[in-house]
Every structure is written in structure tokens, then in C-alpha cells.
Coordinates of C-alpha atoms in Angstrom, one line a residue:
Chain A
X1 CA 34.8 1.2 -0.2
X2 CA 34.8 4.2 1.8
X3 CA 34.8 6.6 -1.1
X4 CA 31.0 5.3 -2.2
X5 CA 29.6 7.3 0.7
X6 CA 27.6 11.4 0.8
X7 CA 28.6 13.5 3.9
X8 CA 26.0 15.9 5.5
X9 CA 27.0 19.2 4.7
X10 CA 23.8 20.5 6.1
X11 CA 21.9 18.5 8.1
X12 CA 18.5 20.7 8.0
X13 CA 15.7 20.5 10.6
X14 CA 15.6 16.6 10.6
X15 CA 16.7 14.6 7.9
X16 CA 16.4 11.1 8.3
X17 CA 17.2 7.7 6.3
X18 CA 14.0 6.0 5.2
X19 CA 12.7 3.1 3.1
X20 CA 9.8 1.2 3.2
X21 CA 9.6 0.0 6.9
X22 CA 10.2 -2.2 9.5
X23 CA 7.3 -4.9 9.4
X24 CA 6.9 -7.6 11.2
X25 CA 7.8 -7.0 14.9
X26 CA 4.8 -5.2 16.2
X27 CA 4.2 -7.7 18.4
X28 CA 7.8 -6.6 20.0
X29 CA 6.7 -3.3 20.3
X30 CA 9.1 -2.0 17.3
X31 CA 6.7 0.5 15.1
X32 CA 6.7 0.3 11.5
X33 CA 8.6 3.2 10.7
X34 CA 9.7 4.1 7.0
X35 CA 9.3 7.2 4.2
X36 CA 5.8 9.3 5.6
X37 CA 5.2 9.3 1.9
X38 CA 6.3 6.1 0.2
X39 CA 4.8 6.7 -2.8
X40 CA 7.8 9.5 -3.4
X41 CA 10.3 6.9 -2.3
X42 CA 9.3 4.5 -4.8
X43 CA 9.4 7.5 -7.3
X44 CA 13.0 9.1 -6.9
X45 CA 14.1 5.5 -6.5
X46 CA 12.8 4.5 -9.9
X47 CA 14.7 7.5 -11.2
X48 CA 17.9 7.2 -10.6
X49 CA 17.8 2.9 -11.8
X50 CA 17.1 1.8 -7.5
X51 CA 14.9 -0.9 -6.5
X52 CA 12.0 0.7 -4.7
X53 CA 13.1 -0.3 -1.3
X54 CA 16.9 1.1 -1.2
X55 CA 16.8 3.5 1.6
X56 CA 16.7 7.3 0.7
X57 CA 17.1 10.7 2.7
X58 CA 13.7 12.3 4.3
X59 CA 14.1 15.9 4.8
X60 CA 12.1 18.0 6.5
X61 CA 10.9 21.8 5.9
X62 CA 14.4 23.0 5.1
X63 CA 16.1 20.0 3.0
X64 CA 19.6 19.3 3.7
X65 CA 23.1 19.2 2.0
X66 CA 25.2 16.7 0.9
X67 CA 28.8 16.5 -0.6
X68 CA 28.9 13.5 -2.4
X69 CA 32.8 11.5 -2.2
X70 CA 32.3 9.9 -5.9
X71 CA 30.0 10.8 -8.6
X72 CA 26.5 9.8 -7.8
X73 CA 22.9 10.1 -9.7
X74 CA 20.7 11.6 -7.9
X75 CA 16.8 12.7 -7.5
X76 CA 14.8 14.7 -5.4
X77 CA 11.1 14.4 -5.2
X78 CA 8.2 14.5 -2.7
X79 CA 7.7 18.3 -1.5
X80 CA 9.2 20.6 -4.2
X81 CA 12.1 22.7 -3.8
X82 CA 15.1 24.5 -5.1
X83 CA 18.4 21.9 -6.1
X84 CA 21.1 23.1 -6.7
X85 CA 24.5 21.5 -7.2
X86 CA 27.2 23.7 -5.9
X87 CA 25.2 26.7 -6.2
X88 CA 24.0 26.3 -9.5
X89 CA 19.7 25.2 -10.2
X90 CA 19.3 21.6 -11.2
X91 CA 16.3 19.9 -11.9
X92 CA 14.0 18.5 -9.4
X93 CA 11.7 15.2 -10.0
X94 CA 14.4 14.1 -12.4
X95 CA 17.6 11.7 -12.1
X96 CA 20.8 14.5 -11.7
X97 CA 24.4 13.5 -12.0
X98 CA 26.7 15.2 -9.0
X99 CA 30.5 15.5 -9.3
X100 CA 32.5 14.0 -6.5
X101 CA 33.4 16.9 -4.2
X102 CA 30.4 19.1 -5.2
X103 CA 27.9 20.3 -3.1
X104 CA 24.0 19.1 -3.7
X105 CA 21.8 21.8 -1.8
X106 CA 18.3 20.6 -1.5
X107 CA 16.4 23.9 -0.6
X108 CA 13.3 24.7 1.8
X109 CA 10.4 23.0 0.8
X110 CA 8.4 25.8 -1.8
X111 CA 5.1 23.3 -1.0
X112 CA 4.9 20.8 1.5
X113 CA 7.2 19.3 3.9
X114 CA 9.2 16.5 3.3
X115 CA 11.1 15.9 0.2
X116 CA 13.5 12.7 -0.3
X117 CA 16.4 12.4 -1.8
X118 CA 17.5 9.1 -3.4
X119 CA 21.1 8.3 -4.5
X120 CA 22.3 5.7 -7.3
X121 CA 23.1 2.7 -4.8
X122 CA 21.0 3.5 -2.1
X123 CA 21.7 4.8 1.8
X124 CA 23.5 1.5 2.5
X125 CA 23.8 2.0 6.4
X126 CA 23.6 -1.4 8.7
X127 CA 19.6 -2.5 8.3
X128 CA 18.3 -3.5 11.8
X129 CA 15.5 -6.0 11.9
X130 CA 15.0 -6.0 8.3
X131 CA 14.9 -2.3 7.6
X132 CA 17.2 0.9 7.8
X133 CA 14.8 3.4 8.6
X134 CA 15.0 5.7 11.5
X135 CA 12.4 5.1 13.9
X136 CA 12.0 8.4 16.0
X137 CA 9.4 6.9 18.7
X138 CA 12.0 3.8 19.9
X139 CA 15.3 5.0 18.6
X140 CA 15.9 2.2 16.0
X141 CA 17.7 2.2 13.1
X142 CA 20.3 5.5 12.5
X143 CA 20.3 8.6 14.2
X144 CA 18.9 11.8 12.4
X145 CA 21.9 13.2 10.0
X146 CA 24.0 15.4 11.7
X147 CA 26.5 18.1 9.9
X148 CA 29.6 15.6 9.1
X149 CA 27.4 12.1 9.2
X150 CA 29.0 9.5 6.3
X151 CA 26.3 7.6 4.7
X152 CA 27.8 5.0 2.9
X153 CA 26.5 3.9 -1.0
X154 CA 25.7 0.4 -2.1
X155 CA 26.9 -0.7 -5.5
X156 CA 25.8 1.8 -8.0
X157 CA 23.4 0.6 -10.6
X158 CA 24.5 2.3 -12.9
X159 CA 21.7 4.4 -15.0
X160 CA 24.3 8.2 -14.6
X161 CA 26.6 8.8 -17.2
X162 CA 29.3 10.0 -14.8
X163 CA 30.3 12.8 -17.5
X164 CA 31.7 14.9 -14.7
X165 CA 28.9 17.9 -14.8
X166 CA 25.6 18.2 -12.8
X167 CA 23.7 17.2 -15.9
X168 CA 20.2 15.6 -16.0
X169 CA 20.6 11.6 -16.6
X170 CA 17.7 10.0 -18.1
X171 CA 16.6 7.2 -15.4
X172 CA 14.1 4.1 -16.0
X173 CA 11.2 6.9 -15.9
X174 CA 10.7 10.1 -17.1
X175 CA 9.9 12.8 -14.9
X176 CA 5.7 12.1 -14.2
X177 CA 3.6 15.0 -13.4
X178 CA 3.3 16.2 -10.2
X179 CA 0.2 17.6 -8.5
X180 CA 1.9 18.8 -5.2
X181 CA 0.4 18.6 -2.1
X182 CA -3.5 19.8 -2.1
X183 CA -4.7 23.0 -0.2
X184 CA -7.1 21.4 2.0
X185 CA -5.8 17.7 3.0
X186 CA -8.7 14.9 2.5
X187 CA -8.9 11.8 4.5
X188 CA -10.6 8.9 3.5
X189 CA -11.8 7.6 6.7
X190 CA -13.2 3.9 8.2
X191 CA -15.2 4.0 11.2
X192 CA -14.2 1.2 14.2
X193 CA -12.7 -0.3 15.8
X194 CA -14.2 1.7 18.6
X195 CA -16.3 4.6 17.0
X196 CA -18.9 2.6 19.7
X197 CA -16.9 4.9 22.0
X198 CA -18.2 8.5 20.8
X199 CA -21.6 9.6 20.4
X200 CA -23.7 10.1 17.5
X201 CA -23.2 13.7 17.3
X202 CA -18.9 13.3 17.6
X203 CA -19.1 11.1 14.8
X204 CA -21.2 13.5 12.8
X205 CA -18.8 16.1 13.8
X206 CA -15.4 13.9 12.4
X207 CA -17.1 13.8 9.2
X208 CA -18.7 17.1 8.9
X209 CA -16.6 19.5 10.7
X210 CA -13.3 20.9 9.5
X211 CA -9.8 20.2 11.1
X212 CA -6.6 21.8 11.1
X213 CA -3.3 20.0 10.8
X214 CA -1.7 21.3 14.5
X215 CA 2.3 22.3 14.5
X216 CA 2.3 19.5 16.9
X217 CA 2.3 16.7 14.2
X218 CA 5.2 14.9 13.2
X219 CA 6.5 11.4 12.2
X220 CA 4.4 9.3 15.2
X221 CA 1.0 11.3 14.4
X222 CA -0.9 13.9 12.4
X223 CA -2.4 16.3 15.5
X224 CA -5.5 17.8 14.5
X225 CA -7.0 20.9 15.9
X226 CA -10.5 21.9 15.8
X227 CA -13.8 20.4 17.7
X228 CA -13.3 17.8 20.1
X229 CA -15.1 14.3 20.0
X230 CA -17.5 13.7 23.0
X231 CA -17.3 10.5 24.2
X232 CA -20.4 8.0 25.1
X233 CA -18.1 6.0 27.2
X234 CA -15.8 7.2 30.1
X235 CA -12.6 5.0 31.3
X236 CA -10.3 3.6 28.8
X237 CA -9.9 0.4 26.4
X238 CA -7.4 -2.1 27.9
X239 CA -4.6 -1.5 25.3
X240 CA -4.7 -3.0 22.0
X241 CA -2.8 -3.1 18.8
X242 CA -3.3 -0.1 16.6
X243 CA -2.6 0.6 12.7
X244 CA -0.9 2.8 10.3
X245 CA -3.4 5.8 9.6
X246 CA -5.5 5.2 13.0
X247 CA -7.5 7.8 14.6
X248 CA -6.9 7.6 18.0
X249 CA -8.8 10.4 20.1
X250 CA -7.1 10.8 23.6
X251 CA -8.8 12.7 26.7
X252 CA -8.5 15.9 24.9
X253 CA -10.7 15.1 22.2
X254 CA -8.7 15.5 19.4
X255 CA -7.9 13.3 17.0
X256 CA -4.7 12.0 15.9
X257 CA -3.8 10.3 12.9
X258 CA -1.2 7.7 12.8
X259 CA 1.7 7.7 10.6
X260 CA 5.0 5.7 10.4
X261 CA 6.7 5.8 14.1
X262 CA 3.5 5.3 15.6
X263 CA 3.3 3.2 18.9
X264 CA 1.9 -0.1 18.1
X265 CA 0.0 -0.7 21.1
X266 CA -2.3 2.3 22.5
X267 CA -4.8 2.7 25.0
X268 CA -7.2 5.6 24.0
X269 CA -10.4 4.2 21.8
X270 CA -10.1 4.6 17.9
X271 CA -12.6 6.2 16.2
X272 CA -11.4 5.1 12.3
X273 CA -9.1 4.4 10.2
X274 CA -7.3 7.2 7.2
X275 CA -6.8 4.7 4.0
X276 CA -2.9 3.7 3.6
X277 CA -2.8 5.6 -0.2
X278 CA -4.2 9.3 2.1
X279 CA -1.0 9.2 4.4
X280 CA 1.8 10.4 1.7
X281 CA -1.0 13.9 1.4
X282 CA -1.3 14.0 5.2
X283 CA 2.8 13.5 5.5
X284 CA 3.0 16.8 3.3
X285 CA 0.5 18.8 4.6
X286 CA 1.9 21.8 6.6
X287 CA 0.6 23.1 10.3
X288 CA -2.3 24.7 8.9
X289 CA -3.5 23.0 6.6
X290 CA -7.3 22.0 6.7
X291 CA -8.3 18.8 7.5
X292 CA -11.8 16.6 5.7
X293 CA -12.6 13.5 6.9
X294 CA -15.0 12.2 4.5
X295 CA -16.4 8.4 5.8
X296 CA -15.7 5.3 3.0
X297 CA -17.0 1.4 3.5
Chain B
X1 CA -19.9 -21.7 19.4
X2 CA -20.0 -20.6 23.2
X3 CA -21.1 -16.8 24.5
X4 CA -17.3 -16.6 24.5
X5 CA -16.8 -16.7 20.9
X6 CA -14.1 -14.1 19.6
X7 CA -15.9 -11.0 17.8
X8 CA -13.6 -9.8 15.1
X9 CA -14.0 -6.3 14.8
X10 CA -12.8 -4.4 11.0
X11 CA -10.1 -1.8 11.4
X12 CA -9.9 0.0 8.1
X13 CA -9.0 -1.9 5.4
X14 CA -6.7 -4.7 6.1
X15 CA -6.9 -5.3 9.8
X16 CA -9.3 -7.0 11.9
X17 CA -9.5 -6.6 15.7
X18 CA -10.8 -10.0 17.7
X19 CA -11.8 -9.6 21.0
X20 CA -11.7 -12.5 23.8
X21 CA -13.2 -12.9 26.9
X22 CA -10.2 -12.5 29.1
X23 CA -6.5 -12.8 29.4
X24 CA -6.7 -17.1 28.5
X25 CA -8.5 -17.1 26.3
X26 CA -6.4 -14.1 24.3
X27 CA -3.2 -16.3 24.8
X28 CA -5.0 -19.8 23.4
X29 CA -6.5 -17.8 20.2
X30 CA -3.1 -15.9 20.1
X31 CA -1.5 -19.2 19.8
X32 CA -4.1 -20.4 17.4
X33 CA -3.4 -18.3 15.1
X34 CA 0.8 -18.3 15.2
X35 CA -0.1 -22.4 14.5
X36 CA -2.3 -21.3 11.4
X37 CA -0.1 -19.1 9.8
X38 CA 3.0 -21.5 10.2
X39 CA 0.3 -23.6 8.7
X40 CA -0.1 -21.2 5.8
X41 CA -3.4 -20.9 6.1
X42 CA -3.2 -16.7 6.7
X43 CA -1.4 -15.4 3.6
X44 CA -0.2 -12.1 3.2
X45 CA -1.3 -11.5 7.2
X46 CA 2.6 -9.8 8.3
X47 CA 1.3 -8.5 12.0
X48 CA -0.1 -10.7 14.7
X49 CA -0.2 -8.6 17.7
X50 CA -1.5 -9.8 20.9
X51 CA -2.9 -7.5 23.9
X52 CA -4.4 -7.7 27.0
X53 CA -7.9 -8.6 25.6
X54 CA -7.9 -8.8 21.9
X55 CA -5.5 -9.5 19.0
X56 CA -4.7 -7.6 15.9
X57 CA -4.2 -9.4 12.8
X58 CA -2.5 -6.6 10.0
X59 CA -2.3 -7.5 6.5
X60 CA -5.6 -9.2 5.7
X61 CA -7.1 -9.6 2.2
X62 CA -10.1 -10.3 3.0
X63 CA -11.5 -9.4 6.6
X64 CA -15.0 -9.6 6.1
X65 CA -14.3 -13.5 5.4
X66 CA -11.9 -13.8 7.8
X67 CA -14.2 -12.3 10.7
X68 CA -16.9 -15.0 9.6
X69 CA -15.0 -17.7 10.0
X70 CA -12.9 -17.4 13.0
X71 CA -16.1 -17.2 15.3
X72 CA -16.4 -20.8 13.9
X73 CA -12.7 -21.7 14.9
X74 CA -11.9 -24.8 17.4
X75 CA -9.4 -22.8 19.4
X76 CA -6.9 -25.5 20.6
X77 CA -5.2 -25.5 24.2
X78 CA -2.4 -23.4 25.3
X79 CA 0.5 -24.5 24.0
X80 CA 2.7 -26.3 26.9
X81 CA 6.5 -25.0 27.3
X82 CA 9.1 -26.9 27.2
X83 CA 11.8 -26.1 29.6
X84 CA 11.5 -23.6 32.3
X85 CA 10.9 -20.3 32.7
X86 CA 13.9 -17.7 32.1
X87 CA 14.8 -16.2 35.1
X88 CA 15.2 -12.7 35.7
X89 CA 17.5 -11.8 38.8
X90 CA 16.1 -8.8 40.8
X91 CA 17.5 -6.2 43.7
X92 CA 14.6 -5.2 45.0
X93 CA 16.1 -2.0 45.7
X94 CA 13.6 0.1 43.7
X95 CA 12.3 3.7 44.7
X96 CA 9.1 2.6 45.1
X97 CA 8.9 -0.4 47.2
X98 CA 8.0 0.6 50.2
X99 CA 4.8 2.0 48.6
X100 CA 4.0 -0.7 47.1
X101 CA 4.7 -2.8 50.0
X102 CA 1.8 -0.3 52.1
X103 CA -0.2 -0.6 49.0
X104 CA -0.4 -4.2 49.3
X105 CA -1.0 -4.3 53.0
X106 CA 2.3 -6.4 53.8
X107 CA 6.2 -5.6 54.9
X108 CA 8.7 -5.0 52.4
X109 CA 10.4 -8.6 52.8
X110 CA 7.1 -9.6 52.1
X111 CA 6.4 -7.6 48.9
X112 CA 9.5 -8.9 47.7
X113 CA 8.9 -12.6 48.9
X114 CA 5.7 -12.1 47.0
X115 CA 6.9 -11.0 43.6
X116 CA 9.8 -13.7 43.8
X117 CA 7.8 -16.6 44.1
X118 CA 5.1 -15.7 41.1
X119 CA 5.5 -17.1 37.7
X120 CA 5.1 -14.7 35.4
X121 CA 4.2 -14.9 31.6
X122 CA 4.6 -12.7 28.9
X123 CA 1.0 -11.3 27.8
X124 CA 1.9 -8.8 25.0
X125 CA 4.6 -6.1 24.3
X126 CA 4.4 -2.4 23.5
X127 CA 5.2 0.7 24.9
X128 CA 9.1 0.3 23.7
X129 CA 11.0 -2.6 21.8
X130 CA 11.2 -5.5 24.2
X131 CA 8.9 -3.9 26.7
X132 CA 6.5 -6.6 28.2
X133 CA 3.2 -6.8 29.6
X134 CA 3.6 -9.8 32.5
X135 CA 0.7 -11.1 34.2
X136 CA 1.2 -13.7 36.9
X137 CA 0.9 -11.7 40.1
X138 CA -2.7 -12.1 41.9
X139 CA -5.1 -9.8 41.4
X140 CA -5.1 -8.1 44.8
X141 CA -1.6 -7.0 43.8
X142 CA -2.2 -4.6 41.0
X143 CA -0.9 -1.1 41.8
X144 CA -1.8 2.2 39.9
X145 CA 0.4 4.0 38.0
X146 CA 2.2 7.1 40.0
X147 CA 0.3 10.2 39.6
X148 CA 3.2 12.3 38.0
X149 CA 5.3 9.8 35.5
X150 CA 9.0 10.2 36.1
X151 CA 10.6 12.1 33.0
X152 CA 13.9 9.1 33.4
X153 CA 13.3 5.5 34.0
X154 CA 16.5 3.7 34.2
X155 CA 17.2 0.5 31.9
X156 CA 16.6 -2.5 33.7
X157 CA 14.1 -0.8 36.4
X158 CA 11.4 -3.4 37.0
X159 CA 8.5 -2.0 37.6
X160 CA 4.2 -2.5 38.4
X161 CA 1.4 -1.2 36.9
X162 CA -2.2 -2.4 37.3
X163 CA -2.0 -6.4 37.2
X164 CA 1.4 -6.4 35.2
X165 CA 5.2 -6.4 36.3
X166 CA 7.4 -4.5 33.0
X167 CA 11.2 -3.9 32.9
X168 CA 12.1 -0.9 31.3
X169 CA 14.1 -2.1 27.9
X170 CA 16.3 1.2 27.6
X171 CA 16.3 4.5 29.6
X172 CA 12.7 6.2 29.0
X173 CA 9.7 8.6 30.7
X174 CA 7.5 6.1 33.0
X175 CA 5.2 6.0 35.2
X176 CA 5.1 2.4 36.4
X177 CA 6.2 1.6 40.4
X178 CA 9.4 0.8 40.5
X179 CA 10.6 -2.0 43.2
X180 CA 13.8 -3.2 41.7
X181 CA 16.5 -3.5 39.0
X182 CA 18.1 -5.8 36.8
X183 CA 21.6 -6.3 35.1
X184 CA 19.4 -8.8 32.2
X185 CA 19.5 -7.1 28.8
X186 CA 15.6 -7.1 27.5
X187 CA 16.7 -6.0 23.8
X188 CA 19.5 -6.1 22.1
X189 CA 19.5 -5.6 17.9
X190 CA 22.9 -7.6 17.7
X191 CA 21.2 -10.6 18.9
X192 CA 18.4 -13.1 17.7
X193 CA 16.2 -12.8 18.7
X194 CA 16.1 -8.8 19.3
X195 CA 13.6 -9.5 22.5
X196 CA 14.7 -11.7 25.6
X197 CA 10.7 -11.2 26.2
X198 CA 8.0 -12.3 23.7
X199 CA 4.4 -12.9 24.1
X200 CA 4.2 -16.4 25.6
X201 CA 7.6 -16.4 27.7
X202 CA 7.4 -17.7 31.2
X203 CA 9.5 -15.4 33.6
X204 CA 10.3 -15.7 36.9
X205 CA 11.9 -13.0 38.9
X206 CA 14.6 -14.3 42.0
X207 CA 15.5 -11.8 44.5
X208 CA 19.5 -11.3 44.2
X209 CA 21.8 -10.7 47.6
X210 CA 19.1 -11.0 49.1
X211 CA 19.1 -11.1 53.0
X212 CA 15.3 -11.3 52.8
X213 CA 15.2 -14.8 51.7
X214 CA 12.6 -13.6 48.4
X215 CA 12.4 -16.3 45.3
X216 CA 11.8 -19.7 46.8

């Protein structure tokens, strides 16, 4: 049904189809991938009547636009931002209904970075290994939205109206409060596997110190600026398998935090580990931001 | 046990890091523990990810029990193979043979011969989707990486780093030695499995057109 499908209008700085991930191929050397912030998957999902793990649009800084080919429900959530459907404000955080033919503008991102768009149906482009999220570091899955890209639309579940007019739809949740993304990012933070690697004082700096998230970052890693972490041992680890949320610490002594494309085999030491529920915060916080990490058991 | 018990090392929540005393003894427990979750007896564990010296189990519930009991495993043998290796044909044609032919002291017949008659295995993956660390080539051979990476590897360019032999899965930055080139697809999403090259596969490379008389 080729008429159940959005086409990019606008295809913004990098918008990308996410769900929840690839797992279960690391030891292929194929990253986890998926939403940066899953948690705001799950939500705009829920809203407009999806199961948690359809596949939904990632936008980044400047949002994208989209002219859907039927009547869809949709929601934006994650980083706040104008919507407006064909140039008109509709709601944000809350399930929308979108005439065939109009245009749904999802705006620059007011706080944060990446806001995700879900439509009734879900992004129903071919899954690879299990998963139809775009993987940046290995070039799985489908390629960032271009201006003209057709995403097709599973079966629509059904929660819109379909009255014709951008109206608010009530979805299986209301809209939930919202905090936003915080001022000053905080990472919870496991030391090891190698924090054997660093000295006493680098590890008392990781934990004391303040960072800055670097303009650097994106989907593989969160690049921190600010001091660097001195090393007790010289050389490098024989490669070994590495986590969503690690803190790997290449020669340059600044740490990197490991989010969803990340490579899943490295070869610079570990200092700790960011816990999983952290990474949505760290996936909105903008080049500037400051950085704690404060050291959990 | 032994002095060469695995030490399980925590990695945030979830994940636990064991290390082994070499390159063996990583393949046997890496094979020990692909029998034990077939077996069921790792729930909820979704990555097992082998490396050169240690393996990474993702998806634990509890690591801290986990971590005491493995040092108590019996870790059984290596796992035999059935059938033979899968063979890779090679044209040694590669930028960087004749280096690596000085490197090793011999001609460049002899490099080839060499690499041609070593069987290979598969020791982990990483780097790129069907990339493969393969150990199998005497010690004296390892090579070290070039000393400005190339910005474009070609697919298919099989290449040497340190003790292991890689062919590049797709088009990609590298800075492995490369002495030859192959027409075998590594990774192909249409087909199952994905990866010609998993950890565990035996590989052995044969020298194609050659004149030099390589893969005996």
C-alpha cells in the first residue's frame, strides 16, 4: 500500500529511523544502535496506540518535515519544540491527527537535541538483523532521511479519529510531565573494568572535576572536554568488548561516553561505566553543557 | 582451580569482563559459555563477545554471582570442527607486500607461500560487521600497523596487523598491511548468516593465478 507512507519534506541536520536496537550481534561487530533516548521512544509510541518498539524518526537540532500521504496520528516528544501542521502550532507531547497532504513541521529543538517523532503504524522500512535502526558507525539499517525519502507505514492501530483536521487525539496516555533536559548533565558512573589503568589522582579528578559535553559528540560517543585522566599504565589493553554508556579514555585523556552506534570492540582502557537510565539526559544535552560524574556501587 | 583461572571483572551494571590467560584458553571458555547458554543456564545474558584475551558477557542479572562461580567452572575442550576450513581465494597483489615480505626477512613468493599454507581461525570480530580477528600465522610474522592509516581500504583487501590477518568487509579507513584481495563476500544482510566469518571459523587463504605456487 503505497499510500500508507510520510515523505521528507525537510530532512533537517540528521534525521534518522530508530527503535530500540540491534542486539545480539556484537560479537559480529554490528553496534547496538537504536533511539539515544529510548525512554522518549517508548513515550511518543505509547501516544499515538504503538507498541514500544515500532521504529520512530530521531531528529537532530533542527527537526524535520514530513508530508504525510494518508491521515496519520502523530506525536513528538524528547527535546521540545515548535509543531506545526501546515503552518499552524499543534501540540507537542501529545498524540496529533495530520491530514493527508499536509505538512507536519517539527521545529528547532527550544531545549535539547533530539526530538522523535512517532507515527500511528510505525516507520515500517525493511528491519535488518532484527532491527530498523540506522547505525551511523557501520552503515546498517536505512540511510539518514533525505528531502523526498518515502518511509512507508505499518498497519495503523487505530487510536486517531481521522476527522480530517490537525486535532489533538487522545492516545493510550495522557500527556505526562516533562522535566526537559537538566542544565548541568549528571552521570551516574561505575568504576572498572580498567580504572586499574589511571592513577589515584585521575580518578579523583573524573569524579570531582567538571566536564563539558564537546561539539564533537554525536550518536557513537559523548566527547567530554575538560581535565585529562593521567594514566598509571602506558601501552594499550589488547581489545576487548565494550558497553553502552562506557567511558573509554583514549591517548588524549578525555573521556568518552558511549552511546548507541558505539563500536563494540575497543582498545583504549575503560575507566567506568554511565548507568543505561543517564544516557537519554546525556543524548539531549547540548555542546556545552556541564558534565558530573558522581561514582555509584 | 589452576593460576589460570578466569577473573571476571564487573562493568557497570550488567556486564561482566573475564579475563584468560591467552588466546586458548579465551576460545575454550568462549565456547564454554555458547554450550551453557544453549543449555539455558545464562538467562537474560543477550551478548557474548569474545576478544583477543577476555570475553564480555552483556545482560547479566546478577554479576557478582556469576563472577563467583565461573572461577569454579570445568572449562571443557575446544570444540572440534566438523568439515574443513572455508577457503578464502587470495591475489596476493596487495600494496603492501613487498614490505611485509622485508618485514619478515623472506622474498615475496615466500611471504605469499607463507600466508597460503597457515590455517587460520577466527578469534573475535569488531572493527566493522563481519570484520575478523584471525590468528594462525606464527608469531614472528606479526607486522605493525602503517604509521599513517589509509583514508580508503577497498572491500575484500586482506590485510596484517600484529599477529592477525583481517579482510576488509566493505570499503573503510585502515591502517592494516595490505598483501592481497579477495572477490569472497565477508557480510552480506540478505544472507544467513550476515557473517561468512564468526568467532571459531577455520579459514584458509589459497593463493589464486598464482605463478608462485603459494597455498599447498
Amino acid at each position: 500500500m503505497t499510500d500508507r507512507a510520510v515523505v521528507v519534506v525537510r530532512a533537517g541536520a540528521l534525521t534518522t529511523v530508530q527503535d530500540l536496537g540491534r542486539t545480539g550481534y556484537a560479537h559480529l561487530g554490528v553496534p547496538r544502535s537504536g533511539a539515544l533516548d529510548p525512554a522518549a521512544v517508548r513515550l511518543v509510541n505509547r501516544l499515538v496506540g504503538n507498541p514500544e518498539t515500532a521504529a520512530v524518526l530521531e531528529t537532530t537540532v533542527d527537526g524535520c518535515a514530513l508530508r504525510p500521504r494518508c491521515a496519520v496520528t502523530v506525536a513528538v516528544g524528547g527535546a521540545p519544540c515548535p509543531v506545526r501542521v501546515d503552518g499552524r502550532p499543534a501540540a507537542w507531547g501529545t498524540a496529533v491527527r495530520v491530514p493527508a497532504g499536509s505538512v507536519l513541521d517539527i521545529g528547532a529543538a527550544t531545549r535539547g537535541l533530539r526530538a522523535y517523532v512517532a507515527v500511528g503504524g510505525g516507520i515500517d522500512v525493511e528491519p535488518v538483523l532484527g532491527s530498523r535502526s540506522t547505525d551511523l558507525l557501520s552503515g546498517l539499517g536505512p540511510p539518514p532521511a533525505a528531502e523526498e525519502t518515502v518511509l512507508p507505514l505499518g498497519p495503523d492501530t487505530g487510536t486517531g479519529t481521522g476527522t480530517g483536521t490537525a486535532t489533538a487525539v487522545r492516545g493510550s496516555v495522557d500527556a505526562p510531565p516533562w522535566p526537559g533536559p537538566p542544565d548541568e548533565l549528571v552521570l551516574r558512573v561505575r568504576l572498572g573494568p580498567r580504572d586499574d589503568w589511571f592513577t589515584a589522582a585521575a580518578l579523583r579528578t573524573l569524579v570531582a572535576r567538571a566536564y563539558r559535553v564537546s561539539s564533537a559528540s554525536n550518536r557513537i560517543g559523548l566527547r567530554l572536554e575538560g581535565p585529562a585522566l593521567e594514566r598509571s599504565r602506558h601501552g594499550e589493553p589488547a581489545s576487548e568488548g565494550m558497553v553502552l554508556g562506557a567511558v573509554q579514555v583514549p591517548p588524549d585523556g578525555r573521556p568518552v561516553v558511549f552511546l548507541a552506534d558505539h563500536p563494540t570492540t575497543g582498545g583504549y582502557p575503560v575507566v567506568g561505566v554511565v548507568r543505561e537510565v543517564d544516557l537519554g539526559a546525556a543524548a539531549q544535552a547540548v555542546p556545552g553543557t556541564p558534565v558530573r560524574f558522581t561514582p555509584v556501587r | 582451580m589452576s593460576s589460570t583461572a578466569p577473573r571476571a571483572l564487573r562493568v557497570g551494571e550488567r556486564a561482566l569482563l573475564v579475563e584468560l590467560a591467552g588466546g586458548e584458553e579465551t576460545e575454550a571458555f568462549h565456547a564454554e559459555l555458547l554450550r551453557r547458554r544453549a543449555a539455558g543456564a545464562l538467562p537474560g545474558v543477550r551478548e557474548i563477545v569474545p576478544a583477543a584475551r577476555t570475553v564480555l558477557l552483556d545482560g547479566v542479572a546478577d554479576p557478582d554471582r556469576l563472577a563467583a562461580e565461573l572461577s569454579g567452572w570445568e572449562v571443557g575442550p575446544i570444540p572440534a570442527r566438523v568439515g574443513g576450513a572455508i577457503e578464502i581465494p587470495v591475489r596476493y597483489d596487495g600494496p603492501d607486500l613487498a614490505e611485509v615480505a622485508a618485514l619478515w626477512g623472506v622474498s615475496v613468493e615466500a611471504a605469499v607461500r607463507i600466508h597460503a599454507a597457515a590455517e587460520f581461525r577466527v578469534a573475535f570480530c569488531g572493527f566493522a560487521p563481519g570484520f575478523g580477528y584471525l590468528t594462525g600465522l606464527d608469531e614472528r610474522y606479526g607486522v605493525p600497523r602503517r604509521a599513517t592509516p589509509r583514508t580508503a581500504v577497498p572491500a575484500g583487501s586482506v590485510a596484517l596487523a600484529g599477529p592477525y590477518t583481517g579482510v576488509y568487509p566493505r570499503s573503510s579507513p585502515g591502517g592494516w598491511q595490505l598483501i592481497g584481495t579477495t572477490d569472497v563476500v565477508l557480510w552480506d544482510t540478505g544472507r544467513e548468516p550476515a557473517a561468512l566469518l564468526t568467532p571459531g571459523t577455520r579459514v584458509r587463504f589459497t593463493a589464486e593465478g598464482a605463478t608462485t605456487g603459494g597455498g599447498r
